[in-house]
XYZ file of C-alpha atoms in Angstrom:
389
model
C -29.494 95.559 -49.372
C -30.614 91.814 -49.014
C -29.488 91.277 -52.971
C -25.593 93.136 -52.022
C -25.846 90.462 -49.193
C -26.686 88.054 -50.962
C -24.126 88.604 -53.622
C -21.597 88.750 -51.049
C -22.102 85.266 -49.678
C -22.164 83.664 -53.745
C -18.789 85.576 -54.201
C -16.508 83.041 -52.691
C -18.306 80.247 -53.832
C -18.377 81.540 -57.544
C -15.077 81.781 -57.028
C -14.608 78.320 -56.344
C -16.839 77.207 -58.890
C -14.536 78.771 -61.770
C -11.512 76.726 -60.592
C -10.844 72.856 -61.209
C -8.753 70.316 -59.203
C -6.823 67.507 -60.750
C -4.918 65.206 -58.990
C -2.225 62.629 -60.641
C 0.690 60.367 -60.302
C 3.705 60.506 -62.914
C 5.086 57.515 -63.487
C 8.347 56.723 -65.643
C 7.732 54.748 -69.029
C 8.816 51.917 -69.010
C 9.541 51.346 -65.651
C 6.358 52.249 -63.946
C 8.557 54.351 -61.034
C 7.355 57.371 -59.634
C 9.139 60.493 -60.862
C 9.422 62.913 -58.002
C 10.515 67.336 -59.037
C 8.432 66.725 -61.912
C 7.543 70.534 -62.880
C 3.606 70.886 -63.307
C 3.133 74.041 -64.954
C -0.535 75.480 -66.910
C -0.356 76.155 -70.235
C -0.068 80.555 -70.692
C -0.055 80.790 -67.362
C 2.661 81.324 -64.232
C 0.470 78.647 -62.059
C 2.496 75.498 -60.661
C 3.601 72.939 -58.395
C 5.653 70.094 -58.197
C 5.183 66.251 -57.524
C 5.962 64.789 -54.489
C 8.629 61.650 -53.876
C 5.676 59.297 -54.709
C 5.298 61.019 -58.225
C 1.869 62.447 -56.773
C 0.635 66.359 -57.241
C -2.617 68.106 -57.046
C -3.312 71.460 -59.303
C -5.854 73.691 -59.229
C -6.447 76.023 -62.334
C -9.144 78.226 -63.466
C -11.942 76.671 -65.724
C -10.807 77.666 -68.805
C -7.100 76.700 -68.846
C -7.015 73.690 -71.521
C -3.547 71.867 -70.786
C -0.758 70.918 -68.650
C 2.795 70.692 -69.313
C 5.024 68.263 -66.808
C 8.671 69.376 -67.256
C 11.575 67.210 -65.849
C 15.290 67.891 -66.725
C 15.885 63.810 -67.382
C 12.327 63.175 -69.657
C 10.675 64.248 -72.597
C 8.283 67.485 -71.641
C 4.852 66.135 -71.756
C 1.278 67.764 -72.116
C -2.318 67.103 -70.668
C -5.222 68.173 -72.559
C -7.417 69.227 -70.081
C -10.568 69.492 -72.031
C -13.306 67.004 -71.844
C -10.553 64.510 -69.575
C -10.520 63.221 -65.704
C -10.085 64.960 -63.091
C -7.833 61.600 -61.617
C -5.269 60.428 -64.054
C -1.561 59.128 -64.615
C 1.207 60.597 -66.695
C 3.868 58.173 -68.051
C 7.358 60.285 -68.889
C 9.463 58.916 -71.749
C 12.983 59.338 -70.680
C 14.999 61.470 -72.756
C 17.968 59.278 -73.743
C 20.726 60.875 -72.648
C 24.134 59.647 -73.674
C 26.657 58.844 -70.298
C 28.005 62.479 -69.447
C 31.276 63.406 -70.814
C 34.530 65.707 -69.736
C 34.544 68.620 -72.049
C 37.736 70.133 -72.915
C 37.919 74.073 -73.173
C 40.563 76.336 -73.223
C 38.434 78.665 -70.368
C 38.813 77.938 -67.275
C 35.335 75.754 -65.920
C 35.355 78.289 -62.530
C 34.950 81.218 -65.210
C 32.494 79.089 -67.151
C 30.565 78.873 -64.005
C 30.596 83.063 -63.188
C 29.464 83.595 -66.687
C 26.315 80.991 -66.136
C 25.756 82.796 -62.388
C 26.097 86.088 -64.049
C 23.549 85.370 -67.160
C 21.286 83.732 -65.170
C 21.600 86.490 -62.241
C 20.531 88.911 -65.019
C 17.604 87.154 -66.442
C 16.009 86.791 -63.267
C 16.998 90.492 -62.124
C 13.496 91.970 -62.060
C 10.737 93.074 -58.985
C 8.652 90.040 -58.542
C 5.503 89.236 -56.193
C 6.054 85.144 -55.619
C 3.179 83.249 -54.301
C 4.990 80.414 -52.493
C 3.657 77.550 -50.317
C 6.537 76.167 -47.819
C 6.779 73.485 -45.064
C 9.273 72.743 -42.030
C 9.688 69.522 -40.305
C 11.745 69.841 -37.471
C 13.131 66.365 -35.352
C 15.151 66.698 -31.974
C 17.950 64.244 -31.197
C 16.136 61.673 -33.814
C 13.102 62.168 -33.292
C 10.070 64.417 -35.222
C 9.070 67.507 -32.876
C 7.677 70.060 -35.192
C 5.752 70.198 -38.869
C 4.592 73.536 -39.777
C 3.221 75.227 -43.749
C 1.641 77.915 -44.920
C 0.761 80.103 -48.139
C 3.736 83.035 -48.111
C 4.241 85.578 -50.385
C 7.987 86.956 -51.741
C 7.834 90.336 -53.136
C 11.459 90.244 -54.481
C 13.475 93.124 -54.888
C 15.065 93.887 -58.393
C 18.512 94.964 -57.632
C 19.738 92.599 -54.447
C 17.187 89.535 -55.140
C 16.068 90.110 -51.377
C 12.516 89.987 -50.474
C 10.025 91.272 -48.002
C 7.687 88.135 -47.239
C 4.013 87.961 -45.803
C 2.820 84.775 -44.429
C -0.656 84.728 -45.605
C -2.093 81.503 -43.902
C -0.290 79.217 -42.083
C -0.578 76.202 -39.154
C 1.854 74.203 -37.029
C 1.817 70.875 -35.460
C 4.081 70.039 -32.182
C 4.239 66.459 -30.649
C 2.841 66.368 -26.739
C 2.492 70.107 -26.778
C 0.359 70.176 -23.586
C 2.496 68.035 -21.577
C 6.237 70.028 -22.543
C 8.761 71.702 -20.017
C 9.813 75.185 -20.146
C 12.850 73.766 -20.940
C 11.512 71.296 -23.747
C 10.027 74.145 -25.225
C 13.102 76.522 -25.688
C 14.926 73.637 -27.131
C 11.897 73.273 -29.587
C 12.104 76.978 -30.325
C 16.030 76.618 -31.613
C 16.054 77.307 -35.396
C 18.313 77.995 -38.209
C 17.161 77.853 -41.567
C 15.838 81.515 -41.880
C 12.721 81.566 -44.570
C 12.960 85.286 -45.721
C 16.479 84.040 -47.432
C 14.160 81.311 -49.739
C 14.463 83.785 -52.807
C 17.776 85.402 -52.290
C 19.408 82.259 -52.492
C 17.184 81.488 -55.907
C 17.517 84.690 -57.224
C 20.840 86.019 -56.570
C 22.752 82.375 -56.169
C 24.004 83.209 -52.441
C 25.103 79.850 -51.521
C 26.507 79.355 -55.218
C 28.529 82.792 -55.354
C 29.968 82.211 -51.966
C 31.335 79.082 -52.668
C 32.921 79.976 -56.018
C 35.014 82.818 -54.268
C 36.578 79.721 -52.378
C 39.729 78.408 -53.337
C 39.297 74.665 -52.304
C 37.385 73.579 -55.249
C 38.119 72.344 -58.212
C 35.587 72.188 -61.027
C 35.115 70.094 -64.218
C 32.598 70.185 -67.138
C 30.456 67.365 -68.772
C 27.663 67.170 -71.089
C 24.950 64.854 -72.019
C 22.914 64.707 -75.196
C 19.814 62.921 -75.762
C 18.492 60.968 -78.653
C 16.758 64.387 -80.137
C 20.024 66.139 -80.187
C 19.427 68.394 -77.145
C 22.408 69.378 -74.962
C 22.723 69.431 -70.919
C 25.657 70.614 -69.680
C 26.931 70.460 -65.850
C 29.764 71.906 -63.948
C 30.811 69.726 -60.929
C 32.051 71.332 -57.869
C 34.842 69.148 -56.565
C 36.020 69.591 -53.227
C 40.378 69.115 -53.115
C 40.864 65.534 -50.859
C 43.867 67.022 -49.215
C 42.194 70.139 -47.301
C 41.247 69.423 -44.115
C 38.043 71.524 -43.958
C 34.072 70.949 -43.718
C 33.303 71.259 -47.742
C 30.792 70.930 -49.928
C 30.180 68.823 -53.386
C 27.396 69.074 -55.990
C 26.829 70.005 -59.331
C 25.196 72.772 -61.500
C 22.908 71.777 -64.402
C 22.297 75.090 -67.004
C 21.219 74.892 -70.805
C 24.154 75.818 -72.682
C 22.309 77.629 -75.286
C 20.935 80.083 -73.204
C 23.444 80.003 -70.303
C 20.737 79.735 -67.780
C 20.837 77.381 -64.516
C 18.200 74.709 -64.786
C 19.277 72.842 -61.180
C 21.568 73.810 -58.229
C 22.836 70.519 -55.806
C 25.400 71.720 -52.875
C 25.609 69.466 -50.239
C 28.287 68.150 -47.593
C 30.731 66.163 -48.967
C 31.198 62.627 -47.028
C 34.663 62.299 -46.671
C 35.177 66.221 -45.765
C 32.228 65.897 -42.694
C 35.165 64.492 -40.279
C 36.670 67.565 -40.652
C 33.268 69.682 -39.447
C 34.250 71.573 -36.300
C 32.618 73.131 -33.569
C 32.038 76.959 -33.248
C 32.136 79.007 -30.277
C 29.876 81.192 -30.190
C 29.932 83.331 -26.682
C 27.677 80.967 -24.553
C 26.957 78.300 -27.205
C 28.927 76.004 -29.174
C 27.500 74.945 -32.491
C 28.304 71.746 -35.201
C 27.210 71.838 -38.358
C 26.689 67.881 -39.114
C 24.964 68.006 -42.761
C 24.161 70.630 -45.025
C 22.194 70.218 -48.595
C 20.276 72.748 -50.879
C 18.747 71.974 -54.143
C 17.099 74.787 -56.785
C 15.272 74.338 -59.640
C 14.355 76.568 -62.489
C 11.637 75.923 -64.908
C 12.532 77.408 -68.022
C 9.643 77.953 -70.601
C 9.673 80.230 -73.799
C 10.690 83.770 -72.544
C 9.652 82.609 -68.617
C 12.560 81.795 -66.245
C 11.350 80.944 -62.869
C 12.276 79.116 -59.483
C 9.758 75.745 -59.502
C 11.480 73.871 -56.115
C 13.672 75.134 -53.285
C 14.712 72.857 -50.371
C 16.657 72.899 -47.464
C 18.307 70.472 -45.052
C 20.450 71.641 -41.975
C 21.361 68.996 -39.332
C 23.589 70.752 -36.615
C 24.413 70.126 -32.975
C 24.187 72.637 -30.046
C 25.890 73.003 -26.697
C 25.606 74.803 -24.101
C 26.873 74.583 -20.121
C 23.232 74.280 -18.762
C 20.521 73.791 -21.500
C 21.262 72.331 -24.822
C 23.085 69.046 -25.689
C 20.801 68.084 -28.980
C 21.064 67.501 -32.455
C 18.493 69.199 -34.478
C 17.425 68.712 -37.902
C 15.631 70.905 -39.866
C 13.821 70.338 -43.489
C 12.243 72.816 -45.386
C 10.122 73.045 -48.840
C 8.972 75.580 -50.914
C 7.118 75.095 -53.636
C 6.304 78.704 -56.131
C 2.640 78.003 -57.076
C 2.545 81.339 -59.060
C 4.152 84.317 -59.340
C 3.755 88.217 -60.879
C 6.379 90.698 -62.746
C 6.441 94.308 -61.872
C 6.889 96.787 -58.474
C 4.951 95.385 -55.851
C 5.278 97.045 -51.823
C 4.477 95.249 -48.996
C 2.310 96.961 -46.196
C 4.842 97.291 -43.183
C 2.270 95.621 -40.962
C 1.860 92.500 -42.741
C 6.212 91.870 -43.246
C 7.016 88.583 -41.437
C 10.106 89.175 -39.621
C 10.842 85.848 -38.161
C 12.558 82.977 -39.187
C 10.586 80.049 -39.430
C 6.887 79.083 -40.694
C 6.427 77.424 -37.472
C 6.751 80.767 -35.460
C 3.618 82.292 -37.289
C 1.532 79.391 -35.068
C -2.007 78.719 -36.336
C -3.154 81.491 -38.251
C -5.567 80.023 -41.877
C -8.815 81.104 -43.118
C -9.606 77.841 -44.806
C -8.403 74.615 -45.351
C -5.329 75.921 -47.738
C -3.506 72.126 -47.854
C -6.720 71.161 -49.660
C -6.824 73.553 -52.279
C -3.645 75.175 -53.270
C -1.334 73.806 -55.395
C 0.810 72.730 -52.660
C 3.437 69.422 -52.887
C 1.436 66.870 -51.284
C 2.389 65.018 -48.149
C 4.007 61.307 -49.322
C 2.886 58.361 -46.842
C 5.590 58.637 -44.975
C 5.332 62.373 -43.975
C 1.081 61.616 -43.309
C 2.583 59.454 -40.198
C 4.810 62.224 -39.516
C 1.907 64.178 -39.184
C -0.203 62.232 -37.270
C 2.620 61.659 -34.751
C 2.489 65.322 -34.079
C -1.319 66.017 -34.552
């Protein structure tokens, strides 16, 4: 019995002991600039994580894994031979070279060019999928940081409708003078939009993309950009028309045109349609969307076709007659640190069926933000936290 016990106590310390931590900067050749969305990936392996806006990432992998590949859509893919090297080290990307973009000229329309890329890609991803994900949230009120919340959160995606059942494994939450709020303070604190258990429907069945494809105020135009090794880029740009009068949105998809496959979704508000933003009445509140911007990536590898980096940024004003007169803005992360093919179900008792990390509260089992292969913090966002600590 003493030797079971024993063995029990070793077992998550063996664990740890079979895993390594690195920790790096990447840098751009040259130039010496950090490169942030830099794809970190393991060599024959789904493990990941992404660098930060300083360039900086941490990545944990098991003892035996012998090299890292760093994957950026504007540099040369790069490797890191993990055997017999530091554990602390910098990575200088050579950028690829691309030529200035230019108009291509086909006889199909670029809207249809754009379904067929949804539609490809929409079918290379359709499969079941268990997602292991780590996401943040930082939340300011009328200008100024409230809220900062993460955690370790599972997707088990669903095959047919790219919706997913999520379980927030570990997670914690930061609020700024939480002992000294008002009721009222902390209803307004409460308000949120951004709803987490949508992170993988909009990567895996192009929501936001689809949606604004079916509308008729955009016009669309293709370009592509070759680099010195001959490889091709191509991007469709979604063009909102200057003469409608409506809140639209402008950005650009990035897909390899060999395979069809999006590489990089950007949607955001376009300036000089946010005058036209208007205010929604919704029963007793009245709501303003301000600023909206998503980004996707996809790491594309051999036969693997994956989402690397979601984010998220909402800024909205609410009103109401008694309570609310705020702006809010609301930033969210998620980063997929691994992620498993096949039919995987979710026990009913552990499905997270709120909307934000934040509501899960304090809830860990260990220090995950020291660990997992989570994006780290910049500088900047450290202050944030301390200011909320």
């Amino acid at each position: 019995m003493k030797k079971l016990l024993l063995i029990l106590v070793l077992l998550p310390l063996l664990s740890i002991a079979q895993n390594k931590t690195y920790n790096g900067i990447i840098r751009e050749f040259g130039t010496n600039l950090p490169i942030e969305m830099v794809s970190i990936g393991v060599e024959n392996s789904n493990l990941g994580t992404v660098t930060n806006e300083e360039g900086k990432f941490r990545i944990t992998v098991p003892n035996d894994a012998k090299t890292l590949l760093f994957n950026h859509l504007n540099y040369k893919v790069a490797s890191y031979n993990l055997v017999s090297r530091n554990t602390d080290f910098e990575i200088l990307l050579e950028p690829a070279g691309f030529d200035l973009e230019e108009i291509v000229v086909t006889s199909k329309p670029v809207n249809q060019i754009l379904g067929d890329v949804i539609g490809a890609s929409r079918k290379r991803v359709e499969k079941s999928l268990l997602v292991n994900t780590y996401g943040r949230e930082f939340i300011s009120l009328n200008g100024k940081f409230v809220k900062f919340s993460d955690g370790l959160l599972d997707y088990y995606v669903k095959k047919q409708s790219g919706a997913s059942d999520l379980h927030v494994k570990q997670s914690r939450s930061f609020e700024l003078n939480k002992n000294t709020k008002t009721e009222d303070e902390e209803r307004k604190e409460s308000m949120t939009v951004i709803d987490i258990r949508d992170v993988m429907e909009q990567a895996y069945a192009f929501k936001s993309l689809k949606t604004t494809l079916k509308n008729k105020d955009y016009d669309y135009e293709l370009r592509a950009k070759t680099d010195h090794a001959g490889n091709t880029l191509e991007i469709i740009k979604i063009i909102p028309n200057p003469e409608v009068e409506k809140d639209l949105l402008i950005g650009s998809v990035t897909y390899d045109p060999k395979t069809k496959l999006i590489l990089e979704i950007d949607l955001k508000s376009s300036p000089e349609h946010q005058k036209f933003a208007k205010t929604i009445n919704l029963l007793i509140v009245k709501i303003r969307i301000n600023e909206f911007a998503r980004k996707i990536n996809f790491k594309l590898e051999g036969d693997k076709y994956v989402m690397s980096y979601s984010q998220t940024k909402i800024n909205f004003y609410v009103k109401t007659k008694k309570s609310f007169d705020d702006t809010y803005e609301f930033l969210s992360d998620f980063v997929m640190m691994d992620y498993k093919e096949g039919e995987f179900k979710l026990d009913k008792d552990k499905r997270y069926t709120k909307k934000s990390i934040s509501q899960a509260g304090n809830n860990f089992q260990n220090e995950y933000w020291k660990t997992s292969n989570i994006m780290l913090l910049t500088s900047k966002e450290e202050k944030i936290l301390k200011s909320v600590e």
